[in-house]
mmCIF file of C-alpha atoms in Angstrom:
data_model
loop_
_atom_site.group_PDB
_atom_site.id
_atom_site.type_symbol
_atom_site.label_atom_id
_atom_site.label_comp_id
_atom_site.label_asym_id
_atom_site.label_seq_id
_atom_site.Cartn_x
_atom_site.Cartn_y
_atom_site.Cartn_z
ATOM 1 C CA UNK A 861 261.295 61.885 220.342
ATOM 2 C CA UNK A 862 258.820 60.278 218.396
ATOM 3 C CA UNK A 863 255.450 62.506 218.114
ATOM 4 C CA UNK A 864 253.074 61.551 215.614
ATOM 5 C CA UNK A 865 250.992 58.427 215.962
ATOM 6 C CA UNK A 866 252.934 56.649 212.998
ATOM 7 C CA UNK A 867 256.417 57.627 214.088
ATOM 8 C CA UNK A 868 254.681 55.790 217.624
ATOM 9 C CA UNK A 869 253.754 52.560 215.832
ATOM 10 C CA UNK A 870 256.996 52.391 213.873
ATOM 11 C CA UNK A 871 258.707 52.917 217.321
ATOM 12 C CA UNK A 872 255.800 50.082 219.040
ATOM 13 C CA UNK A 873 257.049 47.456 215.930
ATOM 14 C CA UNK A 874 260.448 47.791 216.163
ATOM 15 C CA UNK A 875 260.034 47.343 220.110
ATOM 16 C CA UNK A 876 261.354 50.375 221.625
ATOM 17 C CA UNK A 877 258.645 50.774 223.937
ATOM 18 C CA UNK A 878 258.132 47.144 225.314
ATOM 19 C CA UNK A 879 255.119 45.718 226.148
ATOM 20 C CA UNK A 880 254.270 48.536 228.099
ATOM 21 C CA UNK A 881 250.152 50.860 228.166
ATOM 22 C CA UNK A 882 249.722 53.363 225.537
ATOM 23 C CA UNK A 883 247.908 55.575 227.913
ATOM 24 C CA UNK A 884 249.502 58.902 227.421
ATOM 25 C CA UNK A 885 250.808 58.776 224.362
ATOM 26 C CA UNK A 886 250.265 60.980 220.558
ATOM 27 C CA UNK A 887 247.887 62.967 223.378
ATOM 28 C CA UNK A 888 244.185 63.975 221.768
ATOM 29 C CA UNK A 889 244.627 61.101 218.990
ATOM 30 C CA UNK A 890 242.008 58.185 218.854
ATOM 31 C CA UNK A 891 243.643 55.051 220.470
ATOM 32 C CA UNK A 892 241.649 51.726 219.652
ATOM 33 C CA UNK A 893 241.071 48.059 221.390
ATOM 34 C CA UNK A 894 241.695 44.806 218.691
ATOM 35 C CA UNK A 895 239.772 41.657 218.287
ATOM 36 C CA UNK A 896 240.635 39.743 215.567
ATOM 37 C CA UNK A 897 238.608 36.523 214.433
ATOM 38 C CA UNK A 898 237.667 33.963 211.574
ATOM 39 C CA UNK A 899 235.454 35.736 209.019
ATOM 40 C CA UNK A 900 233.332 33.158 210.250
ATOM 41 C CA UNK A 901 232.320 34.985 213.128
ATOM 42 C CA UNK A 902 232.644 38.290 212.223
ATOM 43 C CA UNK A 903 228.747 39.228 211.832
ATOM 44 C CA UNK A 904 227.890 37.975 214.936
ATOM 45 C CA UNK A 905 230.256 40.180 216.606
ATOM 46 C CA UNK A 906 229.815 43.463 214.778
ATOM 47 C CA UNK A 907 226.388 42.646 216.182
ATOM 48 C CA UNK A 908 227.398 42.181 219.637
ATOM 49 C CA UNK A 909 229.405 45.691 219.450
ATOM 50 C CA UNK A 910 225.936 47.214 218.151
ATOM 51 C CA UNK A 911 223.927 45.925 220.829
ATOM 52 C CA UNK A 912 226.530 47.057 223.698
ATOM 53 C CA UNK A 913 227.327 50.130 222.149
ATOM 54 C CA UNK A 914 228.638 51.848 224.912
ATOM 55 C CA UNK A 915 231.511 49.593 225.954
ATOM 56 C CA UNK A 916 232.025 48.184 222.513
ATOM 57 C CA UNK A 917 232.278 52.094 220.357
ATOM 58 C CA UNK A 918 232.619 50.102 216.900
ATOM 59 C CA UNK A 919 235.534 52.354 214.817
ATOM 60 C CA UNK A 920 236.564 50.171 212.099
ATOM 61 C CA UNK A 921 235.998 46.432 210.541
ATOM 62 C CA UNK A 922 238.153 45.624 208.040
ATOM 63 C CA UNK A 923 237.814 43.475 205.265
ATOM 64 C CA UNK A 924 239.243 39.483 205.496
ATOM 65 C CA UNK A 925 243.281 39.884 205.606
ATOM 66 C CA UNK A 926 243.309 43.375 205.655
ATOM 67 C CA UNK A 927 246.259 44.410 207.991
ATOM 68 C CA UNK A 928 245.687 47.990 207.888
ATOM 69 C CA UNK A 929 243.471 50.288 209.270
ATOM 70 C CA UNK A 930 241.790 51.958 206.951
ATOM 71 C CA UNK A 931 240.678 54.897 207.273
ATOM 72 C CA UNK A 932 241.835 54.943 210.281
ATOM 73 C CA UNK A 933 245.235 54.394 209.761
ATOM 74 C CA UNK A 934 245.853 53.767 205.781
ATOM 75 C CA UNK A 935 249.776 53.213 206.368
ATOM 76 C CA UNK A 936 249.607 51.116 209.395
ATOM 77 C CA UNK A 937 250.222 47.034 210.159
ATOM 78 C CA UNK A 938 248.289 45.554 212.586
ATOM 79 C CA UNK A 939 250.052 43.001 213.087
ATOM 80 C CA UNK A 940 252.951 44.251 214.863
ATOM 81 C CA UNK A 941 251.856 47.755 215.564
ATOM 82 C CA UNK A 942 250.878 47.458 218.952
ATOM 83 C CA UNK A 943 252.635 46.531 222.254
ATOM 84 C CA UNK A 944 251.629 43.359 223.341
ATOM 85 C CA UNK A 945 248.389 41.340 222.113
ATOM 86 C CA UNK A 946 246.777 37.825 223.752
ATOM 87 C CA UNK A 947 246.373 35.253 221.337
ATOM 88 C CA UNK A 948 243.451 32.645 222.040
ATOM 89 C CA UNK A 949 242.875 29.569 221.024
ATOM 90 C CA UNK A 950 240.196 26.894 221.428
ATOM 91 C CA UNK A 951 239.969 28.323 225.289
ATOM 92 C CA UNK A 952 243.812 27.762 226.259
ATOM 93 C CA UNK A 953 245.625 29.941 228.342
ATOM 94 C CA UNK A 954 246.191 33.204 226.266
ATOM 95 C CA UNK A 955 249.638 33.652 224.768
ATOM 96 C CA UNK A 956 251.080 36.943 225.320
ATOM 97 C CA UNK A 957 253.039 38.010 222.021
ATOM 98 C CA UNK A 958 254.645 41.389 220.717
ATOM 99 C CA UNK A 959 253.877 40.167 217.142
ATOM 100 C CA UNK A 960 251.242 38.315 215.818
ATOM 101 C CA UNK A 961 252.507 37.749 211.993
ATOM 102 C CA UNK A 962 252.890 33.637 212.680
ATOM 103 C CA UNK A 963 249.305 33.791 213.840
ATOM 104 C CA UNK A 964 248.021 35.977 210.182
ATOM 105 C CA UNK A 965 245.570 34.554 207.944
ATOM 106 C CA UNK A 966 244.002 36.178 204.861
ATOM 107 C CA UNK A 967 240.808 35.072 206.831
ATOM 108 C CA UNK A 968 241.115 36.970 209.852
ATOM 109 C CA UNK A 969 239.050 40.048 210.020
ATOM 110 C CA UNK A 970 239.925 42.625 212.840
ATOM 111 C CA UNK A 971 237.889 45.161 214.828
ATOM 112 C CA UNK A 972 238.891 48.541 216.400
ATOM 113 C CA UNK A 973 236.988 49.339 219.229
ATOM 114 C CA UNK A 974 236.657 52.900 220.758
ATOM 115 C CA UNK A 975 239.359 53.335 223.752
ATOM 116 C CA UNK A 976 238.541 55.694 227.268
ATOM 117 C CA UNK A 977 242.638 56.931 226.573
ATOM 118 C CA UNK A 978 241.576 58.610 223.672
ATOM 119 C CA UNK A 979 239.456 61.128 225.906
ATOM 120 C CA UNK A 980 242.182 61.617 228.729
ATOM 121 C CA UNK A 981 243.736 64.340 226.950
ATOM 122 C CA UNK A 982 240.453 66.345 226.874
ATOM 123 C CA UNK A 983 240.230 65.693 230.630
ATOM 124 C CA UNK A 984 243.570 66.878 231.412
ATOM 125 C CA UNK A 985 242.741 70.277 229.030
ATOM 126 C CA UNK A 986 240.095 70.815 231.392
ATOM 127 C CA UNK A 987 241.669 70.360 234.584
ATOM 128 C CA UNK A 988 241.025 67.136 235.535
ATOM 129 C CA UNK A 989 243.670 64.878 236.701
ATOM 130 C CA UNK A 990 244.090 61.528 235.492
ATOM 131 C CA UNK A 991 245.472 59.468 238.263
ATOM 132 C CA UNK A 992 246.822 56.973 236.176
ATOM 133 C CA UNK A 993 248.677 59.530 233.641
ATOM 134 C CA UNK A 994 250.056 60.700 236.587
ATOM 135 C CA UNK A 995 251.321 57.677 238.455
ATOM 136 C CA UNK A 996 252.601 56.053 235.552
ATOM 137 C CA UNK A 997 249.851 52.983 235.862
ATOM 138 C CA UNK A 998 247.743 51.102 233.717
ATOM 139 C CA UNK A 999 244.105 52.189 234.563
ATOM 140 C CA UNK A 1000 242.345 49.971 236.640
ATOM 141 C CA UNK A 1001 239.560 47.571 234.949
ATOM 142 C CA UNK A 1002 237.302 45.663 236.747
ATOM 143 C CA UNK A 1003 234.395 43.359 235.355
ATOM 144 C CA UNK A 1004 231.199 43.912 237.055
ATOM 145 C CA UNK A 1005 227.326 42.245 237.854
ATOM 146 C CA UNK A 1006 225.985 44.079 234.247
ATOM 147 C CA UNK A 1007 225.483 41.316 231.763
ATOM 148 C CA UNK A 1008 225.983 42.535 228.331
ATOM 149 C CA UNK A 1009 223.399 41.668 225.604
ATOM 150 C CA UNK A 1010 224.162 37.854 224.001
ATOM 151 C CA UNK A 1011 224.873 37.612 220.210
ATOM 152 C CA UNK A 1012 225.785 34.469 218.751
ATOM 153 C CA UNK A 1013 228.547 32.791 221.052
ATOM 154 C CA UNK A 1014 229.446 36.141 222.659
ATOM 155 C CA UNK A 1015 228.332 37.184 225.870
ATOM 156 C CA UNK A 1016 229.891 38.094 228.960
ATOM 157 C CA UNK A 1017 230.253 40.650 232.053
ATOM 158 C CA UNK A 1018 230.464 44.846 231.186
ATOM 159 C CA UNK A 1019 233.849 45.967 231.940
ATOM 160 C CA UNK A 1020 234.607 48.890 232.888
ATOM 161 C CA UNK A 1021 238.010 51.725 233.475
ATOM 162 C CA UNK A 1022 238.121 53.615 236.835
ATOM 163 C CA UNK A 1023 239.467 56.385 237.417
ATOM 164 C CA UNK A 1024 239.452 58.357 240.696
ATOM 165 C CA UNK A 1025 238.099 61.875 239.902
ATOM 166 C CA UNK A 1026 238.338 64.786 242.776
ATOM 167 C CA UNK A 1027 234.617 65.562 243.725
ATOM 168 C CA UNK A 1028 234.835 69.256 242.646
ATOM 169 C CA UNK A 1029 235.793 67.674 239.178
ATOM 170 C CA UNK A 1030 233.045 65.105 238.222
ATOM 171 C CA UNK A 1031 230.587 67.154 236.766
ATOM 172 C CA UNK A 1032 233.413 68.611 234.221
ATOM 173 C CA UNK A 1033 234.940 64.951 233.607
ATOM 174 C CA UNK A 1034 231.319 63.668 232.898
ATOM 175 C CA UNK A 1035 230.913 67.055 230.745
ATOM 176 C CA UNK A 1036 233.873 66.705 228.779
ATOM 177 C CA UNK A 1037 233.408 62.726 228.719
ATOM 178 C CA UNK A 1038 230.223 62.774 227.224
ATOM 179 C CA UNK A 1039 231.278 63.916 223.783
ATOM 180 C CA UNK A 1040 233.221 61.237 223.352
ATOM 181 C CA UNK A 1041 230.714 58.863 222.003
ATOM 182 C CA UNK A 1042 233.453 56.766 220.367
ATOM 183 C CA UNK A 1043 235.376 56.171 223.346
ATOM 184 C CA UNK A 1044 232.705 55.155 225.449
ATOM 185 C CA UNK A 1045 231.106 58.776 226.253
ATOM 186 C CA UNK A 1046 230.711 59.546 229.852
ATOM 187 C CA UNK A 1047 231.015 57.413 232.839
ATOM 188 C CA UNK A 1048 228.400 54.999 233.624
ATOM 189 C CA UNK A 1049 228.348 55.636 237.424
ATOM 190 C CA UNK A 1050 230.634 57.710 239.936
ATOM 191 C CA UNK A 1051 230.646 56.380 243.445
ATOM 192 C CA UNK A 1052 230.791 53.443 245.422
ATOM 193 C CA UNK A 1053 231.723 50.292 243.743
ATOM 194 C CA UNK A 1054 229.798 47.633 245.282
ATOM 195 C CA UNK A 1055 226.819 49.113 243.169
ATOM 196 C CA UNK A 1056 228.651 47.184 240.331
ATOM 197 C CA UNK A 1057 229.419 44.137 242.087
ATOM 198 C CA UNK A 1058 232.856 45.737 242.832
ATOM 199 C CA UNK A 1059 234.199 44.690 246.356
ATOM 200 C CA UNK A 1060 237.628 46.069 246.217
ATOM 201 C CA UNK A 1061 239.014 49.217 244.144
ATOM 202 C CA UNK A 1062 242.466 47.995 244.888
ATOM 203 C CA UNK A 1063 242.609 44.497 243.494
ATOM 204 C CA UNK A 1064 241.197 45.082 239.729
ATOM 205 C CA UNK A 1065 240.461 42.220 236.903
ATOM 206 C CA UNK A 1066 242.605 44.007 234.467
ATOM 207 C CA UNK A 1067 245.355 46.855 234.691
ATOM 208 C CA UNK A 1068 246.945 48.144 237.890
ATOM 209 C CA UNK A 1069 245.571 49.791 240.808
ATOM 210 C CA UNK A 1070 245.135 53.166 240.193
ATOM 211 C CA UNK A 1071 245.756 55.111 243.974
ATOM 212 C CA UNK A 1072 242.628 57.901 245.151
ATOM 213 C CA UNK A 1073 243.551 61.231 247.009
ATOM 214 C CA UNK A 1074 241.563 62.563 249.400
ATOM 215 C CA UNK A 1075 238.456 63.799 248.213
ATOM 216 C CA UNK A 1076 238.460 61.484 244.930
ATOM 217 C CA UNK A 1077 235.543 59.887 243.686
ATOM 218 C CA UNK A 1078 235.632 56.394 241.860
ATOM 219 C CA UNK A 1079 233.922 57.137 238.434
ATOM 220 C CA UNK A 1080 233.634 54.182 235.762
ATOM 221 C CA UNK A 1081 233.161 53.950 232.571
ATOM 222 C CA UNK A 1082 232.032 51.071 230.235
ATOM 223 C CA UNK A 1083 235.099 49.626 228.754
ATOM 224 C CA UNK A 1084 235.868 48.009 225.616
ATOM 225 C CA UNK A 1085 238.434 44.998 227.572
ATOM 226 C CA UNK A 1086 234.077 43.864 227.556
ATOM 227 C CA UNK A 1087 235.381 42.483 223.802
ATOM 228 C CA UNK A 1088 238.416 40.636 225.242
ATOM 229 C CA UNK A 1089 236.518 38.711 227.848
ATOM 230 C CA UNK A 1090 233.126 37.926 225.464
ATOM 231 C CA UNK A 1091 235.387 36.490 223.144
ATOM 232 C CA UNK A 1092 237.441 34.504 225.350
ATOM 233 C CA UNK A 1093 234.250 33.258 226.679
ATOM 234 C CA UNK A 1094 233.347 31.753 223.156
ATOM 235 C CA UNK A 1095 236.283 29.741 222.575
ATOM 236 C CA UNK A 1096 236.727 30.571 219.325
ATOM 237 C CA UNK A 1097 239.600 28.412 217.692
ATOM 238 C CA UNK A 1098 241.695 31.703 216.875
ATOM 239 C CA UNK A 1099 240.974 35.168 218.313
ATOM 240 C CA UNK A 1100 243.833 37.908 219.040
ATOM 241 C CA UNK A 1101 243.023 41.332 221.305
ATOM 242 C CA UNK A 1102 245.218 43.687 222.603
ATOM 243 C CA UNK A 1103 246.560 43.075 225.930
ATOM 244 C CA UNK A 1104 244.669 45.464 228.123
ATOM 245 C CA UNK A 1105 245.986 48.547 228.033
ATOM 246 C CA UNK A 1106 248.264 47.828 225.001
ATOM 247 C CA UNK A 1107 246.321 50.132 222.585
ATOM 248 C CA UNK A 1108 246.434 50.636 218.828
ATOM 249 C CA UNK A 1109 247.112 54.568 218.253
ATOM 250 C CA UNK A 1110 245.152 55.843 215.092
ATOM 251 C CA UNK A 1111 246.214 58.758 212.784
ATOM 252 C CA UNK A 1112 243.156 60.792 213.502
ATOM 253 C CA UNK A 1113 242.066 63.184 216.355
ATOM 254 C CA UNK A 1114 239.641 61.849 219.005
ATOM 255 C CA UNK A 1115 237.253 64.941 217.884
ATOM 256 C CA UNK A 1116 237.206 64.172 214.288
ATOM 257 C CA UNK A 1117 234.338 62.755 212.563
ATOM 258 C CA UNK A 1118 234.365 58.601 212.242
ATOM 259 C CA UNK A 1119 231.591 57.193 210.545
ATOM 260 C CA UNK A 1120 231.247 54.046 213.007
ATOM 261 C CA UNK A 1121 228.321 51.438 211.784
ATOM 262 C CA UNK A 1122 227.009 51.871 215.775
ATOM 263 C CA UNK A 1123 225.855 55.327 215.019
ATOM 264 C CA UNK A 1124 223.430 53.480 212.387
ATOM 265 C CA UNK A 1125 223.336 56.404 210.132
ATOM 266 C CA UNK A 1126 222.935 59.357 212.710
ATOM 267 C CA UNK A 1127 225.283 61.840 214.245
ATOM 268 C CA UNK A 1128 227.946 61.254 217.334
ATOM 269 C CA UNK A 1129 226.354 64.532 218.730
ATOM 270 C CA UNK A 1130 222.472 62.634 218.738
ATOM 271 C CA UNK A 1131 224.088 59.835 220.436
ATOM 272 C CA UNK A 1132 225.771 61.888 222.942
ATOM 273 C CA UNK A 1133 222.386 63.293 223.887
ATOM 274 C CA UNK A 1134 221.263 60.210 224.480
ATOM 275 C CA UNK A 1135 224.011 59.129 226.337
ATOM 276 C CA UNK A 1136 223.374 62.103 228.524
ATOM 277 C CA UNK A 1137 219.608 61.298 228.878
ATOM 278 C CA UNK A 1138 220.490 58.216 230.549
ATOM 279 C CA UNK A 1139 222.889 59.411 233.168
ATOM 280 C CA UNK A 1140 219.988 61.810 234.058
ATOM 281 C CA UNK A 1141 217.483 59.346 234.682
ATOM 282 C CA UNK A 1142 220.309 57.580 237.109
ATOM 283 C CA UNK A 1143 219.856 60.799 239.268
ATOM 284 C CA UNK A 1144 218.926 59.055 242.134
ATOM 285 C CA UNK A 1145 218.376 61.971 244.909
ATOM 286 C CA UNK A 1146 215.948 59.466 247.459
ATOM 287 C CA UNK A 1147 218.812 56.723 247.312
ATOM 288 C CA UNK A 1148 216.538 53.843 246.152
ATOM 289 C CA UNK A 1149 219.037 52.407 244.400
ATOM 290 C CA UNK A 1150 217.799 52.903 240.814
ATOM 291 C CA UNK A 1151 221.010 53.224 239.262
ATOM 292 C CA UNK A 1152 221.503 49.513 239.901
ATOM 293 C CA UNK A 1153 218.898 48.965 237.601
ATOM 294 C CA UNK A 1154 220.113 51.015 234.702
ATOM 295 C CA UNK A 1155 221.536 49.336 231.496
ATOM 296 C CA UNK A 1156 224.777 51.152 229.205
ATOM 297 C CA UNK A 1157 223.352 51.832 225.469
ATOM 298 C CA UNK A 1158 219.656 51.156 226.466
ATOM 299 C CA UNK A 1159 218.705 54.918 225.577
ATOM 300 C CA UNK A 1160 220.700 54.979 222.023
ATOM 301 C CA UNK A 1161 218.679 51.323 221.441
ATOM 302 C CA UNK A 1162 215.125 53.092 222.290
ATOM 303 C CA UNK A 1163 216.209 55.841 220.040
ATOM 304 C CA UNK A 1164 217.178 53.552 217.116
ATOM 305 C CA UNK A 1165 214.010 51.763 217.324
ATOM 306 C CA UNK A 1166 211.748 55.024 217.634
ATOM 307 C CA UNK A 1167 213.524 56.306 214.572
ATOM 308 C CA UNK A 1168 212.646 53.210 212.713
ATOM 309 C CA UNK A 1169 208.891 53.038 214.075
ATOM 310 C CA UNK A 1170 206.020 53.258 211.952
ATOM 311 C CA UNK A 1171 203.624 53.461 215.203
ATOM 312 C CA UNK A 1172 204.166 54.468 218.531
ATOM 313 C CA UNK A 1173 202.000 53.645 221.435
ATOM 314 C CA UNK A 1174 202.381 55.291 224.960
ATOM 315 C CA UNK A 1175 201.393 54.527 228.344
ATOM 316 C CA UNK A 1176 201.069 56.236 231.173
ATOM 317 C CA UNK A 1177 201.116 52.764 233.315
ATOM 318 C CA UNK A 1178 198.126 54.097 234.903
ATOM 319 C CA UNK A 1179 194.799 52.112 234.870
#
């Protein structure tokens, strides 16, 4: 059986494994969402994956025509590598293709985006189940009432993974989560989904429903199927993604170092901190809803801007 991530794309291009998730497999290596565009539009969207950081982990842009990886994956072809992919075009239905070499262009530049399978192998090391590992699903993805920040022609609805978590177990899932800055970090909010506009766990946007146990709690994180739906929004005359759940699998371990233009210049471990400064401030023990107020990558943004500050002012607020 095929082991290593490139023995897994070589299997994914000849079609051995269908068009079937990736969740699961070449456990504790980085798997990555696609969106591939005209050049044309490529700054306005490594922009947009700046600004909403934290469903939109930036890995990798590669140069015009450039159907590897990099340094990501050196010996690897994009264009065939993963299981299924949704070509766009000028806001048609999406065409769902195993191969997307009649669509290539030596103008199309493509973008891996952090994935939330990378860190299911780190749950599972820790004890915590992952429903949809074990029931042989697609994790559930649902769009919710967060507006991401515009750039350009993209803009669009946060997505976001669930995945039911038993209550003993959240604090260790958001634990072990949280390191994972590149594939999204930890969840964004455990509990009820109506606080993200989320009526019904069982009939998601994206994926499959994903079945709770007794005692589970829904937790969600920010998911990077947020890339798929800005840039279907935009109408672009060309884009490609994955098809959700359809990953590409890179040749390097989740906890290795990637320097990703998001982090700006500064360490996964500062923006984990920060990441874990705003779940704290979510900590909403009177029930006033505060949470609902809370924005994904808001924190790492203050941060960024502090860092760059000549002057800071502070205010109490008080008079």
């Amino acid at each position: 059986m095929a082991k290593t991530p490139k023995e897994v794309r070589e299997r994914i291009g000849s079609g051995y494994h269908g068009m079937n998730p990736t969740s699961g497999l070449c456990a504790g290596y980085l798997q990555a969402n696609l969106v591939v565009m005209p050049s044309a539009y490529a700054d306005d969207f490594e922009e947009f994956c700046k600004l909403n950081c934290r469903a939109c982990p930036l890995l990798f842009r590669s140069a015009p025509g450039q159907v590897d990886a990099g340094p990501l994956a050196a010996n690897s072809d994009v264009r065939r590598e993963l299981p299924a992919y949704k070509v766009f075009k000028s806001g048609a239905e999406p065409e769902l293709v195993a191969d997307i070499s009649e669509h290539w262009t030596d103008d199309l530049v493509t973008f891996y985006v952090g994935c939330s399978f990378s860190f299911e192998n780190a749950l599972n090391s820790a004890g915590v189940p992952v429903r949809n590992i074990e029931q042989k699903k697609n994790v559930s993805m649902y769009k919710t009432n967060r507006q991401c920040e515009p750039v350009g022609p993209f803009s669009g609805a946060l997505v976001v993974s669930m995945r039911p978590i038993p209550k003993s177990k959240v604090e260790t899932a958001i634990e072990v989560t949280e390191r994972s800055v590149l594939a999204h970090g930890g969840p964004i909010y455990c509990g009820d989904g109506a606080m993200l506009g989320i009526s019904d766990l069982n009939t998601p946007d994206f994926g499959e429903a994903v079945i709770s146990e007794e005692a589970d709690v829904p937790c969600f994180w920010a998911c990077g199927v947020t890339c798929m739906t800005a840039v279907m929004d935009a109408n672009l005359p060309l884009v490609i993604t994955h098809s959700p759940g359809c990953m590409f699998i890179a040749d390097i371990l989740e906890t290795a170092s990637v320097p990703s233009p998001i982090l700006s210049g500064f360490s996964s471990s500062l923006m984990a901190t920060a990441n874990a400064v705003e779940r704290r401030i979510q900590v909403d023990p009177g029930n006033r809803g505060v949470s609902a107020l809370a924005l994904p990558s808001q924190v790492w943004h203050a941060a960024l801007w502090l860092a760059g500050a000549n002057k800071v002012v502070l205010t109490t607020g008080m008079m």
